[in-house]
Amino acid sequence: MVNFADKLTNKIKETGNPTVMGLDPMLDYVPASIRRQASLEAADPAEAAGLALYWFNQQLIDAVVDLIPAVKPQFAYYEQYGVPGLAALQKTITYAQSKGLLVIADAKRNDIGSTAEAYSRAILDQTSLGESASQSFIGADCITLNGYLGIDGIKPFLDQCLKGGQGAYILVRTSNPSAGDLQDLVLNDGRTVYEAMAEKVAQWGQDLIGQSGYSSVGAVVGATWPRQAEKLRQIMPHNLILVPGYGAQGATADDAVASFGPDGQGAIVNASRSLMLAYKKQGLPADDFATATRLEAIAMRDDLRDALKRAGRAIE
Amino acid sequence: MVNFADKLTNKIKETGNPTVMGLDPMLDYVPASIRRQASLEAADPAEAAGLALYWFNQQLIDAVVDLIPAVKPQFAYYEQYGVPGLAALQKTITYAQSKGLLVIADAKRNDIGSTAEAYSRAILDQTSLGESASQSFIGADCITLNGYLGIDGIKPFLDQCLKGGQGAYILVRTSNPSAGDLQDLVLNDGRTVYEAMAEKVAQWGQDLIGQSGYSSVGAVVGATWPRQAEKLRQIMPHNLILVPGYGAQGATADDAVASFGPDGQGAIVNASRSLMLAYKKQGLPADDFATATRLEAIAMRDDLRDALKRAGRAIE
């Protein structure tokens, strides 16, 4: 069984690209031609929406499958379309994995121990249906978590990662403007709350360090805060870092580079809207969205590689 | 449009009972007779599981509908059964609301602003499907949230509460053993992290205070920490408090009472396993689970009322 950090590191080396594509679709991102076709095949508008989202995602995946190591569907975007939306999420994940991509389930789950076990079954593993049957809902390679409840709510996922080779990214310093409301509060020992969380992540990930030198337990650190990211990389030298905030949220490749290790590994930069909606930026018709996404993915890859070179952290 | 805090306060006065029943089903809680019937009607084991969970929940709801004001389904327990599980969640919520119960969606969602909007549509409101159609997934009366990301991730829910009369409980001091890992860290001004979060909740809820004197923006404060709860009630005099930890997690009614206001209102105590699995405690056959749950709900109501009386906070 291969450790998630090793799987991801290998895929990044193979593609030469530390990008994860966010798959956070809204129905109005999908070209009218696809929506029309979905309406013809579906029984009702909700089912048509689910079908349209799935086909949209399929084409996005096909457009970049040789270029990127992983995709990151954000669950809210599927939940908002109800059961047909969640069926689209499920099919999207199965499709991405069938093409060899790693899937990071961006669910930010958090709860007490017994409930965290149920989430771990739902998103990383499977659930017994009695007798010989079992149900796999998401079966992702990795999940995002919120550590506010402490180790109880994290442990079931760590156990699953040890057993099944998955990974988990825990929120440390998020990319949004109000991240500091709670995360920047200063403790009586001089650390910030997010630094304290980073120390927990370093500790929780100790048993899951792979041959790459990185742990399958990682941290979410927004590219929008490069100075904090430099410090967090020092606190968590062996943890994977998931870097949101590049592109639509305003951070540059140079900002994102702060989260990489000295070997140019250990981090992956997310882009969702800037990749999915590249056709708008490029002034192309919606029907050309997949081509536009491919061009944007190449540009982002080159942008990150150049920034890593400038920072002396080039991917080997 | 009635404010959620007022709706809940009225329902608690009407039933004389500040209990919320957690609906966190596992398939092996469900009597064999119900599971057998579900297998006959369903196309496959996963669909049978969803049907069995729904029927189990229906009977639990029927057993206590005149006794309790609200139910709280925990999403993990449905997600682990995949799309059929989520369909059971949806039907359970519709059924509970049709019987006049308030529904607190225990989802502990958290994300950046644009994603929080999608979660708010999914769980409290509805999503446009273009033209004239829209999709309502959960349509709950209230949601639980995690505030680690600050106001950005909370604001979309507050806006929805103002617009649609729903409520939100934000995690402050959770009931689990490792709650203190992060929440008990002491800041340089002497406050703990959970007290800082409580102050945010008090502030975020200011525009949603109803005629009851309580805000629709509440806090989760575990009954397992009564001393902290006393202090938190002072920091948040106008916020609803959701109190987990009674029963299976070991807290008593006297512990739970610390979260109530001086008027005996403003809090609701959750019990999940102790109500759902009352037949085990009472040594009754599984087929009598609904009767056992009713008896346990009456005992819990009386237990809470007695404790409130002892504390001089009797419900008017």
XYZ file of C-alpha atoms in Angstrom:
632
model
C 0.000 0.000 0.000
C 1.476 3.328 -1.063
C 1.358 6.291 1.316
C -0.732 9.221 -0.016
C 2.146 11.702 0.261
C 4.270 9.388 -1.886
C 1.480 8.929 -4.447
C 1.017 12.680 -4.714
C 4.753 13.414 -4.839
C 5.187 10.856 -7.618
C 2.284 12.296 -9.625
C 3.702 15.815 -9.244
C 7.114 14.644 -10.481
C 5.482 12.751 -13.369
C 3.506 15.799 -14.558
C 6.107 18.348 -13.447
C 3.172 20.302 -12.112
C 2.129 20.980 -8.497
C -1.412 22.040 -9.442
C -4.701 20.661 -8.192
C -7.778 21.649 -10.181
C -10.776 22.577 -8.045
C -14.012 21.170 -9.445
C -16.568 23.573 -7.950
C -19.202 23.828 -10.655
C -22.206 26.114 -10.810
C -24.873 25.294 -13.376
C -24.392 28.648 -15.093
C -20.723 27.824 -15.785
C -21.889 24.989 -18.074
C -22.321 25.807 -21.785
C -25.928 25.953 -23.011
C -25.259 23.137 -25.489
C -24.413 20.704 -22.665
C -27.366 21.829 -20.556
C -29.712 21.374 -23.502
C -28.463 17.851 -24.116
C -28.836 17.043 -20.383
C -32.430 18.311 -20.406
C -33.250 15.931 -23.232
C -31.870 12.901 -21.381
C -33.047 13.652 -17.827
C -36.427 13.101 -16.226
C -36.576 16.502 -14.481
C -34.608 19.755 -14.105
C -32.725 18.567 -11.002
C -31.544 15.400 -12.716
C -30.635 17.447 -15.793
C -28.532 19.739 -13.593
C -26.659 16.767 -12.133
C -26.022 15.325 -15.583
C -24.847 18.683 -16.951
C -22.415 19.144 -14.044
C -21.021 15.656 -14.567
C -20.467 16.110 -18.295
C -18.881 19.512 -17.677
C -16.501 17.948 -15.133
C -15.698 15.055 -17.464
C -14.597 17.453 -20.180
C -12.560 19.506 -17.705
C -10.837 16.324 -16.511
C -10.165 15.130 -20.074
C -8.672 18.533 -20.893
C -5.982 18.365 -18.207
C -5.573 14.680 -17.364
C -1.990 14.503 -18.676
C -1.072 17.856 -17.140
C -2.128 17.739 -13.500
C -1.800 15.224 -10.665
C -5.085 15.775 -8.807
C -8.562 17.301 -8.675
C -10.364 18.760 -5.656
C -14.168 18.782 -5.766
C -15.683 21.098 -3.133
C -18.746 19.340 -1.687
C -20.911 22.455 -1.232
C -21.185 22.938 -4.981
C -22.723 19.478 -5.363
C -24.852 19.516 -2.195
C -26.568 22.654 -3.464
C -27.966 20.568 -6.345
C -29.353 17.958 -3.966
C -29.244 14.206 -4.511
C -28.654 14.546 -8.291
C -25.756 16.892 -7.485
C -24.256 14.360 -5.089
C -24.655 11.616 -7.692
C -22.698 13.892 -10.070
C -19.999 14.280 -7.390
C -19.771 10.523 -7.014
C -19.535 9.916 -10.760
C -16.987 12.731 -11.156
C -14.720 11.156 -8.538
C -15.009 7.699 -10.068
C -14.224 9.162 -13.486
C -11.211 11.153 -12.254
C -9.774 8.115 -10.476
C -10.343 5.920 -13.539
C -8.137 8.378 -15.456
C -5.375 8.076 -12.864
C -5.952 11.384 -11.073
C -5.811 11.654 -7.281
C -8.986 13.063 -5.713
C -8.951 15.411 -2.719
C -12.463 15.578 -1.240
C -12.814 19.178 -0.066
C -15.385 18.569 2.639
C -13.769 20.284 5.678
C -15.497 17.774 7.942
C -15.215 17.965 11.725
C -17.022 16.250 14.586
C -16.628 14.154 17.735
C -14.966 10.732 17.457
C -17.917 8.454 16.730
C -19.267 10.847 14.103
C -15.825 11.385 12.573
C -15.718 7.604 12.090
C -18.931 7.817 10.065
C -17.496 10.658 7.940
C -14.326 8.638 7.388
C -16.399 5.674 6.182
C -18.461 7.996 3.948
C -15.628 9.869 2.292
C -12.530 7.633 2.429
C -13.687 4.096 3.130
C -16.968 2.171 3.031
C -19.907 1.279 5.280
C -21.237 -2.176 6.061
C -24.791 -2.887 4.900
C -24.911 -6.112 6.890
C -24.333 -9.628 5.546
C -21.833 -9.338 2.701
C -22.827 -6.000 1.171
C -21.141 -2.662 1.729
C -21.598 0.898 0.483
C -18.813 3.123 -0.786
C -20.050 6.705 -1.131
C -17.087 8.877 -2.080
C -13.953 6.736 -1.812
C -11.649 9.737 -2.216
C -7.855 9.578 -1.942
C -7.717 12.455 0.510
C -10.028 14.713 2.554
C -9.878 18.213 4.023
C -10.639 18.529 7.765
C -11.161 21.246 10.365
C -9.234 20.566 13.600
C -11.197 22.817 16.006
C -12.370 19.734 17.971
C -8.839 18.410 18.568
C -7.443 14.934 18.049
C -10.704 12.983 18.753
C -12.209 14.231 15.513
C -9.015 13.666 13.511
C -7.956 10.233 14.798
C -10.527 8.159 12.836
C -9.175 9.676 9.615
C -5.549 9.027 10.635
C -6.449 5.401 11.339
C -8.040 5.141 7.913
C -4.994 6.744 6.255
C -2.752 4.151 7.941
C -5.065 1.334 6.873
C -6.005 2.461 3.376
C -3.264 4.806 2.158
C -5.350 7.970 2.014
C -4.430 11.485 3.134
C -5.947 14.425 5.019
C -5.324 18.166 4.921
C -6.221 20.070 8.089
C -7.108 23.778 7.992
C -4.293 25.859 9.454
C -4.312 29.329 7.853
C -7.151 29.701 5.384
C -7.095 31.924 2.285
C -10.146 34.108 3.017
C -10.009 37.777 4.144
C -11.370 37.051 7.653
C -9.029 34.084 8.253
C -7.426 36.094 11.023
C -10.615 36.586 13.086
C -9.770 33.494 15.091
C -6.604 32.103 13.507
C -4.443 35.191 14.181
C -5.259 35.529 17.878
C -2.037 35.489 19.894
C -1.578 32.977 22.700
C 0.099 33.682 26.026
C 3.222 31.899 24.800
C 3.530 34.188 21.784
C 2.287 31.701 19.197
C -0.772 32.455 17.099
C -3.739 30.084 17.043
C -2.812 28.993 13.514
C 0.772 28.246 14.594
C -0.594 26.139 17.459
C -2.769 24.293 14.946
C 0.266 23.801 12.697
C 2.158 22.202 15.589
C -0.762 19.828 16.117
C -0.734 18.925 12.438
C 3.028 18.240 12.559
C 2.471 15.988 15.571
C -0.642 14.220 14.203
C 1.183 13.439 10.963
C 4.271 11.821 12.470
C 3.208 8.211 11.877
C 2.290 8.834 8.254
C 5.575 10.091 6.783
C 6.363 8.314 3.520
C 9.491 7.678 1.479
C 9.144 11.164 -0.005
C 9.867 12.601 3.443
C 6.372 14.070 3.590
C 3.426 12.977 5.717
C -0.006 12.085 4.336
C -1.365 14.438 6.983
C -1.079 17.906 5.545
C -2.192 21.452 6.166
C -4.250 24.021 4.284
C -2.303 27.285 4.092
C -3.665 30.058 1.881
C -1.358 31.472 -0.797
C -2.830 34.839 0.148
C -0.561 34.888 3.250
C 3.009 34.230 1.996
C 4.797 35.519 5.107
C 2.778 33.256 7.384
C 3.351 30.403 4.935
C 7.160 30.695 5.229
C 6.923 30.283 8.990
C 4.378 27.462 8.736
C 6.636 25.519 6.356
C 9.285 25.666 9.114
C 6.840 24.464 11.793
C 5.654 21.646 9.505
C 8.788 20.568 7.579
C 7.355 17.105 6.845
C 3.714 17.924 6.092
C 2.065 18.258 2.718
C 0.563 21.702 2.190
C -2.532 22.422 0.137
C -2.400 26.006 -1.107
C -5.696 27.680 -2.041
C -6.019 31.320 -3.074
C -4.053 31.363 -6.367
C -5.881 33.021 -9.258
C -9.446 34.129 -8.537
C -8.607 34.841 -4.865
C -5.696 37.099 -5.870
C -2.474 35.310 -4.851
C 0.435 34.958 -7.317
C 2.766 32.037 -8.009
C 5.482 33.789 -6.003
C 3.084 33.933 -3.042
C 2.282 30.225 -3.407
C 5.927 29.158 -3.467
C 6.396 29.920 0.235
C 4.574 26.677 1.067
C 6.967 24.394 -0.826
C 9.834 22.552 0.789
C 13.482 23.330 -0.122
C 13.291 20.345 -2.527
C 10.504 22.031 -4.494
C 8.083 19.349 -3.281
C 5.514 18.963 -0.505
C 2.916 21.446 -1.736
C 0.141 21.587 -4.274
C -1.548 24.777 -5.449
C -5.284 24.838 -6.045
C -7.084 26.769 -8.740
C -10.823 26.412 -9.214
C -12.588 29.297 -10.936
C -9.461 30.494 -12.802
C -9.226 27.076 -14.491
C -12.930 26.202 -14.842
C -13.850 29.638 -16.209
C -10.697 30.213 -18.273
C -12.857 30.681 -21.384
C -14.237 33.914 -19.924
C -10.779 35.367 -19.247
C -9.596 34.292 -22.714
C -12.695 35.720 -24.394
C -13.557 32.364 -25.960
C -17.103 31.035 -26.507
C -18.404 28.842 -23.664
C -18.327 25.801 -25.957
C -14.525 26.087 -26.027
C -14.234 25.887 -22.233
C -12.163 22.685 -22.224
C -9.557 24.092 -24.624
C -9.389 27.276 -22.580
C -8.927 25.302 -19.354
C -6.095 23.312 -20.914
C -4.311 26.487 -22.030
C -4.772 28.034 -18.592
C -3.505 24.875 -16.871
C -0.345 24.995 -18.987
C 0.116 28.681 -18.191
C -0.375 28.019 -14.471
C 2.065 25.106 -14.520
C 4.704 27.284 -16.195
C 3.954 30.161 -13.836
C 4.486 27.916 -10.778
C 7.629 26.320 -12.241
C 9.139 29.724 -12.986
C 8.316 30.967 -9.478
C 9.851 27.828 -7.924
C 13.009 28.383 -10.008
C 13.197 32.021 -8.917
C 12.889 30.873 -5.297
C 15.605 28.236 -5.755
C 13.102 25.431 -5.083
C 12.855 23.950 -8.573
C 11.124 20.574 -8.885
C 13.852 17.985 -9.524
C -41.537 35.760 9.212
C -40.786 34.396 12.666
C -37.241 34.502 14.019
C -35.785 31.010 14.660
C -35.018 31.746 18.318
C -38.666 32.706 18.813
C -39.929 29.591 17.006
C -37.721 27.389 19.160
C -38.571 29.186 22.394
C -42.278 28.852 21.626
C -41.968 25.141 20.857
C -40.025 24.579 24.083
C -42.725 26.376 26.093
C -45.456 24.425 24.274
C -43.872 21.034 25.050
C -42.359 22.115 28.372
C -39.271 20.297 27.204
C -35.875 21.679 26.119
C -34.796 18.452 24.408
C -33.645 17.935 20.841
C -33.539 14.335 19.644
C -30.449 13.486 17.602
C -31.285 11.305 14.609
C -27.927 9.623 13.977
C -28.902 6.167 12.759
C -26.677 3.186 12.076
C -28.207 0.328 10.122
C -27.632 -2.095 12.990
C -29.810 0.045 15.298
C -32.792 -0.781 13.088
C -34.894 -3.839 14.058
C -34.541 -6.865 11.762
C -38.272 -6.730 10.945
C -37.921 -3.250 9.419
C -34.754 -4.175 7.556
C -36.437 -7.287 6.135
C -39.396 -5.265 4.878
C -37.028 -2.703 3.325
C -35.133 -5.467 1.514
C -38.383 -6.660 -0.045
C -39.266 -3.204 -1.365
C -35.845 -1.970 -2.478
C -33.900 -2.689 -5.660
C -30.544 -3.275 -3.933
C -28.939 -3.382 -0.447
C -27.982 0.317 -0.487
C -31.519 1.412 -1.313
C -32.847 -0.999 1.320
C -30.525 0.599 3.885
C -31.838 4.065 3.037
C -35.433 2.893 3.289
C -34.811 1.136 6.613
C -33.175 4.245 8.086
C -36.092 6.399 6.962
C -38.740 4.091 8.431
C -36.750 3.844 11.673
C -36.576 7.656 11.869
C -40.286 7.984 11.077
C -41.200 5.767 13.993
C -38.811 7.623 16.311
C -40.396 10.925 15.270
C -43.938 9.590 15.730
C -42.983 8.347 19.195
C -41.963 11.776 20.496
C -43.697 14.296 18.231
C -45.906 15.690 21.013
C -43.058 15.643 23.541
C -40.124 17.419 21.943
C -39.643 20.624 19.966
C -36.906 19.614 17.527
C -34.777 16.903 15.939
C -31.127 17.079 14.943
C -29.972 14.716 12.180
C -26.176 14.419 12.029
C -25.178 14.347 8.341
C -22.274 11.883 8.675
C -24.656 9.064 9.560
C -26.512 9.527 6.270
C -23.488 10.278 4.089
C -21.969 6.955 5.113
C -24.900 5.239 3.335
C -24.265 7.184 0.135
C -26.951 8.652 -2.105
C -29.712 6.408 -0.661
C -28.649 7.563 2.812
C -28.894 11.191 1.787
C -32.304 10.569 0.254
C -33.323 9.135 3.654
C -31.991 12.299 5.329
C -34.029 14.449 2.989
C -37.221 12.451 3.545
C -36.638 12.399 7.312
C -36.390 16.183 7.414
C -39.488 16.658 5.277
C -41.375 14.232 7.506
C -40.252 15.891 10.756
C -41.218 19.336 9.479
C -44.609 18.047 8.284
C -45.244 16.974 11.887
C -44.401 20.449 13.188
C -40.922 19.700 14.517
C -38.030 22.101 14.007
C -35.026 20.563 12.275
C -31.436 21.411 13.188
C -29.113 20.186 10.429
C -25.993 19.032 12.252
C -23.534 19.545 9.418
C -20.792 21.666 11.087
C -20.081 23.276 7.713
C -17.286 25.799 7.266
C -15.648 27.375 4.226
C -14.708 30.621 2.499
C -17.488 33.054 1.575
C -18.440 31.898 -1.932
C -18.501 28.267 -0.821
C -20.416 29.074 2.367
C -23.065 30.611 0.099
C -23.380 27.273 -1.704
C -23.708 25.429 1.627
C -26.338 27.914 2.761
C -28.338 27.291 -0.408
C -27.918 23.525 0.040
C -28.922 23.274 3.674
C -31.157 26.261 4.462
C -32.389 27.701 1.173
C -32.556 26.568 -2.441
C -30.510 26.680 -5.637
C -31.577 28.009 -9.022
C -31.723 25.465 -11.826
C -32.149 28.209 -14.413
C -35.409 29.352 -16.024
C -38.139 28.862 -13.414
C -36.949 25.700 -11.636
C -35.085 25.494 -8.349
C -33.714 22.750 -6.132
C -34.213 22.549 -2.380
C -31.908 19.892 -0.912
C -32.257 20.032 2.865
C -34.345 23.098 3.735
C -33.596 22.800 7.435
C -34.695 25.318 10.073
C -31.214 25.632 11.520
C -27.644 24.506 10.871
C -24.508 23.898 12.924
C -21.333 25.708 11.796
C -17.627 25.815 12.628
C -16.259 29.361 12.923
C -12.528 28.677 12.448
C -12.565 30.703 9.189
C -14.062 33.829 10.788
C -16.958 35.962 9.670
C -16.576 35.381 5.886
C -17.713 31.793 6.258
C -20.543 32.696 8.651
C -21.993 35.773 6.933
C -23.854 33.939 4.113
C -25.746 31.957 6.764
C -26.541 35.093 8.786
C -27.908 36.724 5.627
C -30.070 33.668 5.004
C -31.309 33.683 8.634
C -32.348 37.332 8.230
C -34.065 36.580 4.923
C -35.669 33.231 5.702
C -36.037 32.987 9.494
C -33.553 30.137 10.031
C -30.936 29.769 12.750
C -27.305 28.689 13.155
C -25.334 27.230 16.057
C -21.583 27.840 15.974
C -19.139 25.493 17.727
C -17.727 27.147 20.844
C -16.825 24.471 23.412
C -17.492 20.974 22.077
C -18.453 17.964 24.189
C -15.631 15.581 23.233
C -12.667 14.653 25.465
C -10.081 16.471 23.283
C -12.167 19.642 22.931
C -9.450 21.471 24.849
C -6.611 20.645 22.400
C -7.264 23.903 20.596
C -10.278 25.436 22.353
C -8.622 25.724 25.788
C -5.453 27.473 24.630
C -5.029 30.725 26.564
C -4.630 34.002 24.680
C -2.293 36.823 25.662
C -5.275 38.751 27.071
C -6.208 35.894 29.407
C -9.198 34.643 27.418
C -9.306 31.095 26.098
C -9.810 30.406 22.407
C -13.350 29.184 23.129
C -14.160 32.397 25.033
C -12.874 34.415 22.075
C -15.124 32.343 19.807
C -18.053 32.962 22.189
C -17.494 36.719 21.937
C -17.585 36.435 18.141
C -20.839 34.497 18.344
C -22.360 37.148 20.626
C -21.340 39.830 18.137
C -22.389 37.906 15.004
C -25.821 37.280 16.497
C -26.674 40.872 17.404
C -28.943 41.540 14.410
C -30.938 38.351 14.891
C -32.309 38.765 18.411
C -36.010 37.964 18.525
C -38.901 38.811 20.839
C -37.794 36.003 23.157
C -34.629 37.998 23.905
C -32.524 35.307 22.246
C -30.667 35.439 18.941
C -31.115 32.916 16.137
C -27.330 32.711 16.115
C -26.398 30.309 18.858
C -23.466 28.361 20.216
C -22.636 24.710 20.763
C -21.456 24.201 24.348
C -20.975 20.646 25.603
C -22.820 19.624 28.765
C -19.635 17.773 29.645
C -18.067 21.110 30.695
C -20.526 22.748 33.141
C -18.050 25.226 34.650
C -17.088 26.563 31.244
C -20.775 26.673 30.315
C -21.609 29.011 33.243
C -19.016 31.487 32.008
C -20.081 31.124 28.382
C -23.705 31.853 29.269
C -22.461 35.160 30.735
C -20.415 35.993 27.614
C -23.403 35.149 25.404
C -26.477 36.273 27.399
C -28.624 36.574 24.254
C -27.520 33.521 22.286
C -29.260 30.204 21.992
C -27.113 27.327 23.219
C -27.190 23.799 21.850
C -25.992 21.385 24.522
C -24.611 18.014 23.395
C -23.084 15.432 25.702
C -26.096 14.456 27.854
C -26.644 10.712 28.174
C -24.307 8.523 26.120
C -21.456 11.048 26.441
C -21.791 11.097 30.235
C -23.138 14.519 31.252
C -26.093 14.837 33.662
C -29.099 17.158 33.633
C -27.440 19.266 36.337
C -24.412 19.676 34.061
C -26.650 20.697 31.157
C -28.501 23.355 33.142
C -25.479 25.675 33.218
C -26.222 26.658 29.605
C -29.756 27.926 30.282
C -30.617 31.583 30.862
C -31.976 32.804 34.229
C -35.454 32.527 32.640
C -34.997 28.799 32.094
C -34.932 29.372 28.342
C -32.304 29.839 25.653
C -30.896 26.309 25.609
C -31.784 22.935 24.180
C -30.188 19.662 25.249
C -29.375 17.012 22.671
C -29.634 13.268 23.163
C -28.997 10.891 20.289
C -27.963 7.361 21.210
C -29.613 7.462 24.654
C -32.988 8.120 22.968
C -32.570 6.092 19.765
C -31.221 3.042 21.600
C -33.401 3.315 24.717
C -34.709 -0.214 24.073
C -31.257 -1.614 24.833
C -30.997 0.222 28.169
C -34.549 -0.813 29.068
C -33.924 -4.442 28.068
C -36.818 -4.377 25.601
C -36.892 -6.238 22.271
C -35.701 -4.143 19.300
C -39.227 -4.141 17.860
C -40.345 -2.054 20.855
C -37.766 0.679 20.148
C -40.349 3.432 19.596
C -42.098 2.786 22.916
C -38.745 2.690 24.685
C -37.712 5.989 23.075
C -40.964 7.620 24.189
C -40.435 6.463 27.777
C -36.845 7.678 27.727
C -37.880 11.048 26.240
C -40.390 11.528 29.085
C -37.735 10.571 31.646
C -35.243 12.982 30.073
C -37.799 15.812 30.004
C -38.571 15.282 33.694
C -34.876 14.995 34.508
C -34.155 18.336 32.816
C -37.184 20.034 34.403
C -36.170 18.865 37.854
C -32.603 20.040 37.334
C -33.821 23.433 36.100
C -36.028 23.733 39.187
C -33.110 22.829 41.466
C -31.045 25.528 39.750
C -33.826 28.083 40.112
C -34.199 28.371 36.336
C -37.558 26.645 35.897
C -39.284 26.994 32.517
C -42.183 29.413 32.971
